[in-house]
Every structure is written in C-alpha cells, then in structure tokens.
Short mmCIF file of N, CA and C in Angstrom, two decimals:
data_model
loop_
_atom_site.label_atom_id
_atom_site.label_comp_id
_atom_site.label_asym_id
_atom_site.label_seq_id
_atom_site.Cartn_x
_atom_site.Cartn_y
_atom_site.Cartn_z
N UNK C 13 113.34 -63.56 1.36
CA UNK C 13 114.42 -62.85 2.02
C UNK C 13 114.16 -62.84 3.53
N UNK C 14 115.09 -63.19 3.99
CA UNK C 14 114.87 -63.07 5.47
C UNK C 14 115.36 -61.57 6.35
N UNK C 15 113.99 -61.37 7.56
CA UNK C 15 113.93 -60.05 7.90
C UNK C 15 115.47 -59.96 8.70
N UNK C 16 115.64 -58.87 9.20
CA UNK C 16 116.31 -58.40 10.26
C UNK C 16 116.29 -59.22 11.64
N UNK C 17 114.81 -59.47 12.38
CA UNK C 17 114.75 -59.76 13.33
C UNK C 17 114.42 -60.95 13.14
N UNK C 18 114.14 -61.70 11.83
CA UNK C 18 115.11 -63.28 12.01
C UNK C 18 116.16 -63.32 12.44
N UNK C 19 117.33 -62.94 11.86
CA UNK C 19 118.54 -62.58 12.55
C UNK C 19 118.88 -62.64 14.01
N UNK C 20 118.23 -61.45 14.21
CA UNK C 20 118.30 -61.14 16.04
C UNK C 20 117.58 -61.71 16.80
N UNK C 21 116.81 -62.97 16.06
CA UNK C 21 116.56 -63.86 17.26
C UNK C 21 117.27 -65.15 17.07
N UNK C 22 117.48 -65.30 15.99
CA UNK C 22 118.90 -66.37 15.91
C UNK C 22 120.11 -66.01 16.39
N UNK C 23 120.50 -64.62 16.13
CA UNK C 23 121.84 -64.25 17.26
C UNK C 23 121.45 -64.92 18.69
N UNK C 24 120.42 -63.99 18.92
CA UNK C 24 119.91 -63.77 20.34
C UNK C 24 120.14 -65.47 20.96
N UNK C 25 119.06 -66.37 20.36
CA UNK C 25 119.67 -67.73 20.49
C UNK C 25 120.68 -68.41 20.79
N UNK C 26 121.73 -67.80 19.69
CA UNK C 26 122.67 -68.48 20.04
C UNK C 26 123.72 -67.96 20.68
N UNK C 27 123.38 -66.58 21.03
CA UNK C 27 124.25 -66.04 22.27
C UNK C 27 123.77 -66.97 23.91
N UNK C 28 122.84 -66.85 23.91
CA UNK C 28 122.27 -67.69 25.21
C UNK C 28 122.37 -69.44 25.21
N UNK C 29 122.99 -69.56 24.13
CA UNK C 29 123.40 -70.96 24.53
C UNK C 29 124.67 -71.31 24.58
N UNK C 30 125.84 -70.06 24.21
CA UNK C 30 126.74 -69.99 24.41
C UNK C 30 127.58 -69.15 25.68
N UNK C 31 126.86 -68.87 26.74
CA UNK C 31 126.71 -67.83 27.34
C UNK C 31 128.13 -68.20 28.41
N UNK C 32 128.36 -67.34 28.94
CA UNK C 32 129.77 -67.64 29.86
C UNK C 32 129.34 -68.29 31.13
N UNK C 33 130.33 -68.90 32.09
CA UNK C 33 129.89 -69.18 33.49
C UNK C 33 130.28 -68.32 33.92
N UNK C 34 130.02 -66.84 34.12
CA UNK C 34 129.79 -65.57 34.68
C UNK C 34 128.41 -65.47 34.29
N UNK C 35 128.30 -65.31 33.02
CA UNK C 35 126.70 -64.59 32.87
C UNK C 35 126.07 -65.92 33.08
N UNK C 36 126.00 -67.11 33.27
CA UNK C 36 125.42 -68.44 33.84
C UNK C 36 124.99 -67.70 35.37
N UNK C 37 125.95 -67.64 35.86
CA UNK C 37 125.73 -67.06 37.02
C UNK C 37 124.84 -65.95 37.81
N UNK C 38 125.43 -65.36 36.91
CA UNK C 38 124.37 -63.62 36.80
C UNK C 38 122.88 -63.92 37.00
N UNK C 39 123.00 -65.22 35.32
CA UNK C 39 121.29 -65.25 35.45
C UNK C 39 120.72 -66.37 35.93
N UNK C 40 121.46 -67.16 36.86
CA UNK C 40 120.73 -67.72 38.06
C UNK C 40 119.96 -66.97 38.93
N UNK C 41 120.79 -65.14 39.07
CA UNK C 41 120.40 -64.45 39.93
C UNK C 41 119.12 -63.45 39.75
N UNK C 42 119.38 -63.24 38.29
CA UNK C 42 118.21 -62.11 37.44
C UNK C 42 116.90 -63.23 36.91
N UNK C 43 117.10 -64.25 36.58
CA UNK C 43 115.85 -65.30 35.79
C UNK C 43 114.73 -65.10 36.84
N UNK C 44 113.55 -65.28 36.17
CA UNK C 44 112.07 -65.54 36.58
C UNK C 44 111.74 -64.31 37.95
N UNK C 45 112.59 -63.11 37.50
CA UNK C 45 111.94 -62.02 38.68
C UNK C 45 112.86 -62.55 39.94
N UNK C 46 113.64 -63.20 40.38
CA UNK C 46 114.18 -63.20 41.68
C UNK C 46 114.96 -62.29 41.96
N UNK C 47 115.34 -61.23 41.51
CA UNK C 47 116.38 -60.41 42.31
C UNK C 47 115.00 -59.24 42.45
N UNK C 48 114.46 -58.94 43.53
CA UNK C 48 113.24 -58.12 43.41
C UNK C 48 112.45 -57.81 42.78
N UNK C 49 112.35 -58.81 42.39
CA UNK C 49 110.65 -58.62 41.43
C UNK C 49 110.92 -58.38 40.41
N UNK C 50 112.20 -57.88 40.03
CA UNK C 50 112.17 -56.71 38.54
C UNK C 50 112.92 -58.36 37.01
N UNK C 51 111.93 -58.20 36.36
CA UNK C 51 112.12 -58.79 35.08
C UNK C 51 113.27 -58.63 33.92
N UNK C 52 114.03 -59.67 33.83
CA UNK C 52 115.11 -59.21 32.94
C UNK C 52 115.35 -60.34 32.34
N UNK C 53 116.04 -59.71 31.03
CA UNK C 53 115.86 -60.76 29.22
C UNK C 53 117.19 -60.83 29.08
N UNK C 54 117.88 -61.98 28.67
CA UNK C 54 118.99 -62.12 28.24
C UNK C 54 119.42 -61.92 26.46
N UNK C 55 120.74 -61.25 26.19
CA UNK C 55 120.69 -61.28 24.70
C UNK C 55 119.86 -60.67 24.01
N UNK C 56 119.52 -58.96 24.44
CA UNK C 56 118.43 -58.48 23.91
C UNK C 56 118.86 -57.60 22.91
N UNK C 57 118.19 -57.43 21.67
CA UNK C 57 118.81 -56.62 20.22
C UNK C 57 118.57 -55.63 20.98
N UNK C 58 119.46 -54.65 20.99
CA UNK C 58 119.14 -52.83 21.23
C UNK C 58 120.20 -52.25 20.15
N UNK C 59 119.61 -51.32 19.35
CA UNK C 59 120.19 -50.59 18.04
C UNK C 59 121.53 -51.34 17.37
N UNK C 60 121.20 -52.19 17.11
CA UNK C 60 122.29 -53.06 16.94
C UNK C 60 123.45 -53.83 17.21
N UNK C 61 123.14 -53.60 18.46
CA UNK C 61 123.73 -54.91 19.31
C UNK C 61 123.47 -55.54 20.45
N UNK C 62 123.62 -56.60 21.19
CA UNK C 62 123.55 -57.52 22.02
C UNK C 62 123.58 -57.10 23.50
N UNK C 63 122.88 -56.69 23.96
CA UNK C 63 123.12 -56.53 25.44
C UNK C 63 122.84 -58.27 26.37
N UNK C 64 123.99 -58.06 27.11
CA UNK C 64 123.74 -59.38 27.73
C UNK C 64 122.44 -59.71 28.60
N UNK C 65 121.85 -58.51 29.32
CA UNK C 65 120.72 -58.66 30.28
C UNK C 65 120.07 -57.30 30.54
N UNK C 66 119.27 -56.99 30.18
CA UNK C 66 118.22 -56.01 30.07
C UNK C 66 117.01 -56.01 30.66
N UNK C 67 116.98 -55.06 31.84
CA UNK C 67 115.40 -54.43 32.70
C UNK C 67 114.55 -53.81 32.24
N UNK C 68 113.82 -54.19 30.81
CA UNK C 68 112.99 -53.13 30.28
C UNK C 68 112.24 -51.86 30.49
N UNK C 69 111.61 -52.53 31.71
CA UNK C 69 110.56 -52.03 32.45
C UNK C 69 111.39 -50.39 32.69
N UNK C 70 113.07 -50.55 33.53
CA UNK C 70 113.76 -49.69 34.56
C UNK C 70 114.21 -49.20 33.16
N UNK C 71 114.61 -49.82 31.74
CA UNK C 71 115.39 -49.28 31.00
C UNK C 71 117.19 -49.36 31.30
N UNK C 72 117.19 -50.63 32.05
CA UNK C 72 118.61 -51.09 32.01
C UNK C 72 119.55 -52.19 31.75
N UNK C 73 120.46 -51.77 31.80
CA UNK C 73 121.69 -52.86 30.52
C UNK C 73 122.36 -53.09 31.81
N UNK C 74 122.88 -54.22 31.86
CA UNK C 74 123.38 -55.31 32.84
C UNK C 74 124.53 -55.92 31.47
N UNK C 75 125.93 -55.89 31.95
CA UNK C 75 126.99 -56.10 30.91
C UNK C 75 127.62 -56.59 31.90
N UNK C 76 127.95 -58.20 31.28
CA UNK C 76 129.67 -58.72 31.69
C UNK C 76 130.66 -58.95 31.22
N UNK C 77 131.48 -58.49 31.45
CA UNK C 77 132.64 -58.28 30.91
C UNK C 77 133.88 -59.25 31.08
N UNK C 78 134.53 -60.25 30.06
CA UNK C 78 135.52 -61.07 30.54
C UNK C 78 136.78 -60.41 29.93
N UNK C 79 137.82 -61.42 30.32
CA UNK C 79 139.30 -60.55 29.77
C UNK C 79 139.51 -59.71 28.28
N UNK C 80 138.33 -60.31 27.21
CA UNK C 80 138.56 -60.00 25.81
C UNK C 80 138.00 -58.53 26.09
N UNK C 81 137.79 -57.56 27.03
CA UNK C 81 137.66 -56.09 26.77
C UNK C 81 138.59 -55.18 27.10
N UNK C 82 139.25 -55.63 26.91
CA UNK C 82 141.36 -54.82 27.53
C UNK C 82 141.24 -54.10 26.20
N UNK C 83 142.05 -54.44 25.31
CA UNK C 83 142.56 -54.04 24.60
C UNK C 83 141.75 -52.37 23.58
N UNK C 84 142.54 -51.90 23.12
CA UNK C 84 142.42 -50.35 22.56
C UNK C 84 140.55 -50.76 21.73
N UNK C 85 141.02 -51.38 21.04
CA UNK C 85 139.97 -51.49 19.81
C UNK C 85 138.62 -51.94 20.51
N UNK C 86 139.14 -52.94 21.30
CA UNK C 86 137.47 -53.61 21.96
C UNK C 86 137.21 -52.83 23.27
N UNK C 87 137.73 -51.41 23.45
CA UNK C 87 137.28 -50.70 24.91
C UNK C 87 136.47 -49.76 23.75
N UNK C 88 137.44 -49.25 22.35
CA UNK C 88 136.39 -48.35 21.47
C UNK C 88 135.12 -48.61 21.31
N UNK C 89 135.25 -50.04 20.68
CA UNK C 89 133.76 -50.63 20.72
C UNK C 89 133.00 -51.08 21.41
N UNK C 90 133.34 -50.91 22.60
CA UNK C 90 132.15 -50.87 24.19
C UNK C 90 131.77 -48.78 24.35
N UNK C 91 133.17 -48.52 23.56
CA UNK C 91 132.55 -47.01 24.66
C UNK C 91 131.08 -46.23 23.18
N UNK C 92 132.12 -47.25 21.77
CA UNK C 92 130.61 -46.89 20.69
C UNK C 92 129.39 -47.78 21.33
N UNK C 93 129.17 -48.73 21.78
CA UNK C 93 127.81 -49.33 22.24
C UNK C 93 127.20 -48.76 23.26
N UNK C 94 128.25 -48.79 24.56
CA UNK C 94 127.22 -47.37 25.42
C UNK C 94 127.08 -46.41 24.91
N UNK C 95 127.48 -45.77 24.29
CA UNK C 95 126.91 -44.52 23.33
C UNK C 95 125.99 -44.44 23.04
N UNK C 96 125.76 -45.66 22.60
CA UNK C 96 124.37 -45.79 21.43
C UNK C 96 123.17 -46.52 22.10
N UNK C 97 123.60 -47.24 23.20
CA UNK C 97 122.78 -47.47 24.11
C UNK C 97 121.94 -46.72 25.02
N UNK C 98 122.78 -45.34 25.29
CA UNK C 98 122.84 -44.27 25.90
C UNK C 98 121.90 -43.61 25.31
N UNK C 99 122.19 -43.41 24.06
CA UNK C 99 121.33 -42.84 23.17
C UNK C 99 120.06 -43.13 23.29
N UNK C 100 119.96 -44.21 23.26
CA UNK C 100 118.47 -45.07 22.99
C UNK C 100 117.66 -44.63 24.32
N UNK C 101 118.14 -44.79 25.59
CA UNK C 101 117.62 -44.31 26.37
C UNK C 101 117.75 -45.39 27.69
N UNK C 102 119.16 -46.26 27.50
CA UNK C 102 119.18 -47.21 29.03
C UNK C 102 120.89 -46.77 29.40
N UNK C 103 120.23 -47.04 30.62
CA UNK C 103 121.46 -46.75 31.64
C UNK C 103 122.53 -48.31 31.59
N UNK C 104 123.95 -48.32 31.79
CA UNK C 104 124.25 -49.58 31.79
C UNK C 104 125.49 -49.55 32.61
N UNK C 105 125.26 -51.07 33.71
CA UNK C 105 125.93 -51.30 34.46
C UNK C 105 127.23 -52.50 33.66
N UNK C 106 128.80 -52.30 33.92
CA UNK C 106 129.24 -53.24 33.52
C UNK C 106 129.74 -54.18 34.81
N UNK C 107 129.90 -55.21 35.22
CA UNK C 107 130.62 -55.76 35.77
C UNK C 107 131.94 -56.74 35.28
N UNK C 108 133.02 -57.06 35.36
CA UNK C 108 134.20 -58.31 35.20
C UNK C 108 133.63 -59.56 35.63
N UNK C 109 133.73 -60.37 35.33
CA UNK C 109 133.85 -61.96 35.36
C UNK C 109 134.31 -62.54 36.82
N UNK C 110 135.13 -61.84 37.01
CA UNK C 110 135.98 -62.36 38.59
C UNK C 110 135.12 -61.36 39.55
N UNK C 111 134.77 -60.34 39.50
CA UNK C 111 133.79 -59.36 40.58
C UNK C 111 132.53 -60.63 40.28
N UNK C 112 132.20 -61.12 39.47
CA UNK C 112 130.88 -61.68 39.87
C UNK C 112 131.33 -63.00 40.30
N UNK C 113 132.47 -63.77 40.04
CA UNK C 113 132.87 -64.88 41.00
C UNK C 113 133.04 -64.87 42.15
N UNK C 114 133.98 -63.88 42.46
CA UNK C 114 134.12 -63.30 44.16
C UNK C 114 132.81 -62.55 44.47
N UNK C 115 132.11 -62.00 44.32
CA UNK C 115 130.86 -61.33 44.60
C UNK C 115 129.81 -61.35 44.56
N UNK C 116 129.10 -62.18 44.15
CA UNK C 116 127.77 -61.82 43.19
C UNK C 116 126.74 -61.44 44.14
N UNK C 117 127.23 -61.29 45.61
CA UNK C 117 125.89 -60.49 46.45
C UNK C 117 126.20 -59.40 46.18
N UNK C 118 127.44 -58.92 46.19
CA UNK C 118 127.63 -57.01 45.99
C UNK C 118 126.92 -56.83 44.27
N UNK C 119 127.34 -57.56 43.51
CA UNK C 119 127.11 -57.63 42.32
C UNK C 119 125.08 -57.26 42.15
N UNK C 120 124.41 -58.30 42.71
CA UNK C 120 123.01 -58.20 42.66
C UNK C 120 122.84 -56.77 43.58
N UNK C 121 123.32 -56.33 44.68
CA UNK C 121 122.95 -55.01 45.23
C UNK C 121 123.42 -53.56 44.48
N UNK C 122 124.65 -53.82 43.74
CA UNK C 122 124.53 -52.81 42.79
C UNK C 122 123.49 -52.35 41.67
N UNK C 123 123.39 -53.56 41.23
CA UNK C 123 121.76 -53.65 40.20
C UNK C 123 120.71 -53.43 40.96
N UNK C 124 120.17 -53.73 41.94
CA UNK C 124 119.35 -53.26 42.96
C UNK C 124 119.55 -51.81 43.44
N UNK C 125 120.19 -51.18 43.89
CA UNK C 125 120.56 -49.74 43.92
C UNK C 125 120.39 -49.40 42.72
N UNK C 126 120.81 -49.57 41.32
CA UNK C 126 120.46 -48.45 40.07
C UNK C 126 118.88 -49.07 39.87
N UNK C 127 118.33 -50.07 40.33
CA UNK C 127 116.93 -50.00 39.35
C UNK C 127 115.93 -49.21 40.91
N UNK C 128 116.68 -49.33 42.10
CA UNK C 128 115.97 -48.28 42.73
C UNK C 128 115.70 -46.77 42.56
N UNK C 129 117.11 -46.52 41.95
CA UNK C 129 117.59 -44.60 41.50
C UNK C 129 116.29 -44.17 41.15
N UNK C 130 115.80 -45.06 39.66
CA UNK C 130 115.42 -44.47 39.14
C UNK C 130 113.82 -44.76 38.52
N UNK C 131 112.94 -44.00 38.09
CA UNK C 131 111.64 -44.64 38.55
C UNK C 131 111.35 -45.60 37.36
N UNK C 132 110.57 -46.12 36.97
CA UNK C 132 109.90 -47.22 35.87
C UNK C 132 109.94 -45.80 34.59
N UNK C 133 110.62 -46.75 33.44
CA UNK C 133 110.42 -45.79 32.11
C UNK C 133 108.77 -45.88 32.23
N UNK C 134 107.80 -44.83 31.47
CA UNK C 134 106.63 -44.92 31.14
C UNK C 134 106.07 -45.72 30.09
#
C-alpha cells in the first residue's frame, strides 16, 4: 500500500513541472536563497494542500494566483486553505499573475517586508 507522502511527493512533482509562467517567474526570484538569503520550497504539502512557495524557516506561504480564483466556490476554497494554513501556524501572502508580470520588484519587496515583520519560527 502506498503511504500518504508517496502521494505528496508525486503531487508535489508534478505540480512543479507543471508550474505557471508566473510562478516560473516568482521562482527565478525565490530559488537557491537569492531574494535575501531566506530559503524557499516550491509545492510544499501543508495539512493537505499545496502551497506554491514556502519560507520554512519565517513560516511563510507565498501564493499565486491566476484568473481560475474569481469565482464563489474557488474564493471558498482559498479562504478554507488559509484557514487551515493559518491554523497550522504560516502567514500567507497572495499575489495575481499580472502584479507579478508588471511587478515582480514590488512583488519580491513585499515578501521581503513580511519575512522581515517577523522573527525566525523556533
């Protein structure tokens, strides 16, 4: 029988090879420590679901968001995942697809401002 976190690293997989040219982008900017030093994982399981990019260390969720989060049902099921994300104990930034096309310096200084806020989880 295969575990759980077979699973979530085969999701995890194949979320990152399917990944958008927004979050392509993103993590040109977050990969190998370049946006200040601070380390971040793409496609990481948290209580059952997928965060696109995660600061362990700071305890934060980095979310991009393309047109498929409009609608009634898929804003419910973002406001149940921060919930539960919330729960768990990370803070989470969302950004749109087009803010990180037009932006992605304001974009990296917003993430830079929240992993300054707040100090290293223990």
């Amino acid at each position: 029988m295969r575990s759980a976190r077979h699973f979530e690293r085969t999701r995890s997989r194949d979320l990152r090879a399917a990944q958008t040219s927004a979050e392509k982008m993103l993590w040109g900017k977050l990969r190998g420590r370049w946006l200040g030093g601070h380390k971040f994982v793409r496609q990481e399981p948290i209580e059952g679901f997928f965060a696109d990019f995660v600061c362990r260390e700071h305890r934060l969720v980095v979310e991009v968001d393309g047109a498929t989060h409009s609608s009634e049902e898929e804003l419910a099921y973002d406001a149940r995942r921060d919930r539960a994300l919330r729960e768990a104990g990370f803070r989470i930034l969302r950004f749109q697809n087009d803010e990180i096309f037009r932006n992605i310096d304001g974009v990296c200084d917003t993430i830079l401002n929240a992993l300054a806020a707040h100090p290293l989880s223990p």
